[in-house]
Amino acid sequence: MPVPQVNLVVPLYNEEQVFDQLIQRLNTVMDNSDLSIEVILIDDGSHDATPQLMEQLSYRDARYHTVFLSRNFGHQLALTAGLSVVTATDAVMVIDGDLQDPPELLPEFYNYYKEGYDVVYAVREKRKEGLLKKVAYKFFYRFMKRVSYIDIPLDSGDFSLISRRVVDQLNRMPEESRFIRGMRSWIGYKQIGV
Ligand code: UDP
Ligand code: MG
C-alpha cells in the first residue's frame, strides 16, 4: 500500500466494550475523507478481548495496523509506541480509544494543518466525568501552568493533529517519563487550540 498522508494513533487498554463503535466511527471518517489514512492501534497490555478484536480487524482491513505491548505501560508510553511506528507523510492524529475524543474532527484539524499549523490540539469545554475527576483535571492543568516554564494549554489533552516534523522531534526526545502534551508544547512551531 502507498504511504498514507495521515495516521491515527489510538492507544487501547481494556476497551472491548467500545471497540466496535470506535471502529465504525473511524471507518466513517476514513470513508468520507479524500485523504489516505491508516490507523495504528496500540494494545497496552489489556486483560480483556481488545487484543483479539484488534488482530481480527487488522486481518480484515489493511488500513489498520497493530502494536501489542508486553504489559500495561500506561497511556503515555502506549502513545509513544504508536508514534514510533507511524509512516504518514503529512500528519498524525492522536486520539483516545474510549470515544471521549471525536474522530470526526479530523477534517477540521487537517484544514488547520493545511493553513500552516504544526500542532492542532483540542480544548475541552465540557468533560463527562465524575465530579472528583473533573476537579482533579481542572486543578492539574492550572497547577502545571503555575509551576512549568512551558506554556501548556489549559484543558487540552493529547487529542491533537501533529505534523510529521513534530512527530519526528517527539520521537527523538529521550525522556523516559513522558508527558506528551507538554513535550508537544515545548517543541514549538505554530500551534492552535480548537
Ligand atoms: N489507556 C492506555 N493505557 C492505560 C490507560 C489508558 O493505553 O494504562 C488508553 C485508554 O484505553 C484510552 C486512553 O488511553 O484510549 C485514555 O485513557 P483514559 O480514558 O483512562 O484517560 P482519561 O480519559 O482519564 O484522560
Ligand atoms: Mg478517557
Short mmCIF file of C-alpha atoms and ligand atoms in Angstrom, two decimals:
data_model
loop_
_atom_site.label_atom_id
_atom_site.label_comp_id
_atom_site.label_asym_id
_atom_site.label_seq_id
_atom_site.Cartn_x
_atom_site.Cartn_y
_atom_site.Cartn_z
CA MET A 1 0.00 0.00 0.00
CA PRO A 2 1.20 3.53 -0.66
CA VAL A 3 2.34 5.59 2.30
CA PRO A 4 -0.67 7.29 3.93
CA GLN A 5 -0.97 11.05 4.35
CA VAL A 6 -2.36 10.74 7.84
CA ASN A 7 -2.03 8.19 10.63
CA LEU A 8 -4.42 7.93 13.53
CA VAL A 9 -2.69 6.68 16.67
CA VAL A 10 -5.09 5.09 19.16
CA PRO A 11 -3.98 3.58 22.49
CA LEU A 12 -6.33 0.95 23.90
CA TYR A 13 -6.47 -0.51 27.38
CA ASN A 14 -9.41 -2.81 28.07
CA GLU A 15 -11.67 -1.13 25.52
CA GLU A 16 -13.60 -4.20 24.30
CA GLN A 17 -16.93 -2.58 25.12
CA VAL A 18 -16.44 0.43 22.86
CA PHE A 19 -14.22 -1.24 20.27
CA ASP A 20 -16.85 -1.89 17.59
CA GLN A 21 -18.31 1.56 17.95
CA LEU A 22 -14.84 3.12 17.76
CA ILE A 23 -14.02 1.23 14.57
CA GLN A 24 -17.36 2.16 12.98
CA ARG A 25 -16.68 5.81 13.64
CA LEU A 26 -13.11 5.62 12.39
CA ASN A 27 -14.32 3.84 9.24
CA THR A 28 -16.89 6.55 8.60
CA VAL A 29 -14.24 9.25 8.98
CA MET A 30 -11.90 7.42 6.59
CA ASP A 31 -14.64 6.61 4.07
CA ASN A 32 -15.73 10.26 3.93
CA SER A 33 -12.25 11.66 3.53
CA ASP A 34 -10.19 12.28 0.39
CA LEU A 35 -7.05 11.77 2.44
CA SER A 36 -5.29 8.44 2.57
CA ILE A 37 -5.48 7.42 6.21
CA GLU A 38 -4.18 4.47 8.18
CA VAL A 39 -4.81 3.67 11.81
CA ILE A 40 -2.32 2.37 14.35
CA LEU A 41 -3.97 0.64 17.29
CA ILE A 42 -1.83 0.04 20.34
CA ASP A 43 -2.86 -2.56 22.88
CA ASP A 44 -1.42 -1.51 26.23
CA GLY A 45 -1.49 -4.93 27.89
CA SER A 46 -5.28 -5.27 28.01
CA HIS A 47 -6.78 -8.10 30.04
CA ASP A 48 -10.00 -8.24 28.04
CA ALA A 49 -10.69 -9.12 24.39
CA THR A 50 -9.17 -5.90 22.99
CA PRO A 51 -6.06 -7.59 21.52
CA GLN A 52 -8.13 -10.32 19.83
CA LEU A 53 -10.50 -7.74 18.38
CA MET A 54 -7.55 -5.74 17.08
CA GLU A 55 -5.95 -8.76 15.49
CA GLN A 56 -9.16 -9.85 13.72
CA LEU A 57 -9.70 -6.34 12.43
CA SER A 58 -6.18 -5.99 11.06
CA TYR A 59 -6.63 -9.22 9.06
CA ARG A 60 -9.89 -7.92 7.60
CA ASP A 61 -8.90 -4.34 6.88
CA ALA A 62 -5.44 -3.33 5.66
CA ARG A 63 -5.94 0.26 6.85
CA TYR A 64 -5.49 -0.95 10.43
CA HIS A 65 -2.09 -1.74 11.93
CA THR A 66 -1.49 -3.15 15.38
CA VAL A 67 1.09 -2.87 18.13
CA PHE A 68 0.89 -5.14 21.18
CA LEU A 69 2.80 -4.09 24.28
CA SER A 70 4.16 -6.86 26.51
CA ARG A 71 2.33 -5.48 29.56
CA ASN A 72 0.45 -2.39 30.67
CA PHE A 73 2.83 0.57 30.39
CA GLY A 74 0.30 3.41 30.70
CA HIS A 75 -1.27 5.80 28.25
CA GLN A 76 1.80 7.95 27.58
CA LEU A 77 4.08 5.05 26.72
CA ALA A 78 1.38 3.38 24.63
CA LEU A 79 1.16 6.62 22.66
CA THR A 80 4.93 6.78 22.42
CA ALA A 81 4.99 3.26 20.98
CA GLY A 82 2.36 4.23 18.41
CA LEU A 83 4.15 7.42 17.40
CA SER A 84 7.36 5.46 16.87
CA VAL A 85 5.89 3.41 14.03
CA VAL A 86 3.90 5.99 12.06
CA THR A 87 4.53 6.27 8.33
CA ALA A 88 2.29 9.23 7.43
CA THR A 89 3.78 11.89 5.18
CA ASP A 90 1.70 14.80 6.48
CA ALA A 91 0.41 14.45 9.99
CA VAL A 92 -0.67 12.20 12.82
CA MET A 93 -3.87 12.43 14.82
CA VAL A 94 -3.57 11.25 18.40
CA ILE A 95 -6.88 10.09 19.77
CA ASP A 96 -8.14 8.20 22.82
CA GLY A 97 -9.80 4.87 22.15
CA ASP A 98 -12.63 5.34 24.63
CA LEU A 99 -14.60 7.71 22.36
CA GLN A 100 -14.01 10.71 24.60
CA ASP A 101 -12.25 12.30 21.61
CA PRO A 102 -14.43 12.62 18.48
CA PRO A 103 -12.51 11.34 15.42
CA GLU A 104 -14.92 13.33 13.24
CA LEU A 105 -12.78 16.42 13.93
CA LEU A 106 -10.07 15.11 11.62
CA PRO A 107 -11.09 17.20 8.54
CA GLU A 108 -11.26 20.38 10.62
CA PHE A 109 -7.90 19.69 12.26
CA TYR A 110 -6.36 18.84 8.89
CA ASN A 111 -7.56 22.17 7.45
CA TYR A 112 -5.59 23.98 10.13
CA TYR A 113 -2.59 21.84 9.27
CA LYS A 114 -3.00 22.90 5.61
CA GLU A 115 -3.11 26.53 6.76
CA GLY A 116 0.33 26.04 8.26
CA TYR A 117 -0.22 24.89 11.84
CA ASP A 118 2.09 22.14 13.07
CA VAL A 119 0.01 21.32 16.12
CA VAL A 120 -3.77 21.48 16.28
CA TYR A 121 -4.97 20.49 19.73
CA ALA A 122 -8.45 20.14 21.12
CA VAL A 123 -9.57 22.20 24.09
CA ARG A 124 -12.31 20.70 26.21
CA GLU A 125 -15.20 22.93 27.10
CA LYS A 126 -17.04 20.17 28.93
CA ARG A 127 -15.93 16.87 30.25
CA LYS A 128 -18.17 13.91 31.02
CA GLU A 129 -16.51 12.55 34.14
CA GLY A 130 -17.31 12.23 37.81
CA LEU A 131 -17.03 15.42 39.87
CA LEU A 132 -13.82 14.34 41.60
CA LYS A 133 -12.00 13.61 38.35
CA LYS A 134 -13.30 16.87 36.83
CA VAL A 135 -11.99 18.91 39.75
CA ALA A 136 -8.71 16.99 39.69
CA TYR A 137 -8.20 17.74 35.99
CA LYS A 138 -9.04 21.44 36.42
CA PHE A 139 -6.61 21.68 39.31
CA PHE A 140 -3.91 19.73 37.50
CA TYR A 141 -3.78 21.95 34.42
CA ARG A 142 -3.83 25.14 36.47
CA PHE A 143 -1.12 23.84 38.78
CA MET A 144 1.02 22.80 35.82
CA LYS A 145 0.67 26.25 34.34
CA ARG A 146 1.99 27.78 37.57
CA VAL A 147 4.95 25.51 38.06
CA SER A 148 6.04 24.99 34.48
CA TYR A 149 8.00 27.41 32.34
CA ILE A 150 6.47 25.83 29.24
CA ASP A 151 3.09 27.21 28.32
CA ILE A 152 0.91 24.10 28.42
CA PRO A 153 -2.58 24.96 27.18
CA LEU A 154 -5.35 24.62 29.76
CA ASP A 155 -7.85 21.77 29.46
CA SER A 156 -6.28 20.20 26.42
CA GLY A 157 -5.29 16.57 26.40
CA ASP A 158 -3.26 14.57 23.95
CA PHE A 159 -6.07 14.71 21.40
CA SER A 160 -4.44 16.58 18.54
CA LEU A 161 -3.19 16.56 14.99
CA ILE A 162 0.56 16.97 14.79
CA SER A 163 2.72 17.44 11.74
CA ARG A 164 5.24 14.90 10.61
CA ARG A 165 8.12 17.11 11.69
CA VAL A 166 6.75 17.48 15.22
CA VAL A 167 6.25 13.69 15.41
CA ASP A 168 9.86 13.23 14.33
CA GLN A 169 11.01 15.59 17.09
CA LEU A 170 8.87 13.79 19.70
CA ASN A 171 10.42 10.51 18.59
CA ARG A 172 13.89 11.96 19.01
CA MET A 173 13.28 13.07 22.59
CA PRO A 174 14.84 10.58 25.01
CA GLU A 175 12.64 11.34 28.04
CA GLU A 176 11.60 8.14 29.77
CA SER A 177 8.87 9.66 31.90
CA ARG A 178 6.87 11.25 29.13
CA PHE A 179 4.14 13.87 29.23
CA ILE A 180 3.29 14.11 25.56
CA ARG A 181 1.03 17.19 25.66
CA GLY A 182 3.77 19.11 27.48
CA MET A 183 6.51 17.91 25.15
CA ARG A 184 4.28 18.82 22.22
CA SER A 185 4.03 22.39 23.53
CA TRP A 186 7.76 22.57 24.17
CA ILE A 187 8.63 21.67 20.57
CA GLY A 188 7.18 24.93 19.29
CA TYR A 189 6.17 25.89 15.73
CA LYS A 190 2.69 27.24 15.08
CA GLN A 191 0.16 25.69 17.42
CA ILE A 192 -3.56 26.31 17.74
CA GLY A 193 -6.28 25.19 20.15
CA VAL A 194 -9.68 24.31 18.75
N1 UDP B 1 -5.01 3.80 28.09
C1 UDP B 1 -3.85 3.09 27.84
N2 UDP B 1 -3.15 2.60 28.91
C2 UDP B 1 -3.52 2.80 30.21
C3 UDP B 1 -4.68 3.57 30.44
C4 UDP B 1 -5.41 4.06 29.37
O1 UDP B 1 -3.48 2.87 26.69
O2 UDP B 1 -2.84 2.33 31.11
C5 UDP B 1 -5.78 4.30 26.95
C6 UDP B 1 -7.28 4.17 27.09
O3 UDP B 1 -7.75 2.96 26.53
C7 UDP B 1 -7.79 5.37 26.35
C8 UDP B 1 -6.70 6.41 26.55
O4 UDP B 1 -5.51 5.68 26.86
O5 UDP B 1 -7.91 5.12 24.96
C9 UDP B 1 -7.02 7.40 27.65
O6 UDP B 1 -7.21 6.71 28.85
P1 UDP B 1 -8.29 7.15 29.92
O7 UDP B 1 -9.63 7.23 29.29
O8 UDP B 1 -8.15 6.25 31.10
O9 UDP B 1 -7.74 8.60 30.29
P2 UDP B 1 -8.56 9.92 30.65
O10 UDP B 1 -9.76 9.99 29.75
O11 UDP B 1 -8.93 9.80 32.06
O12 UDP B 1 -7.58 11.01 30.38
MG MG B 2 -10.94 8.61 28.86
#
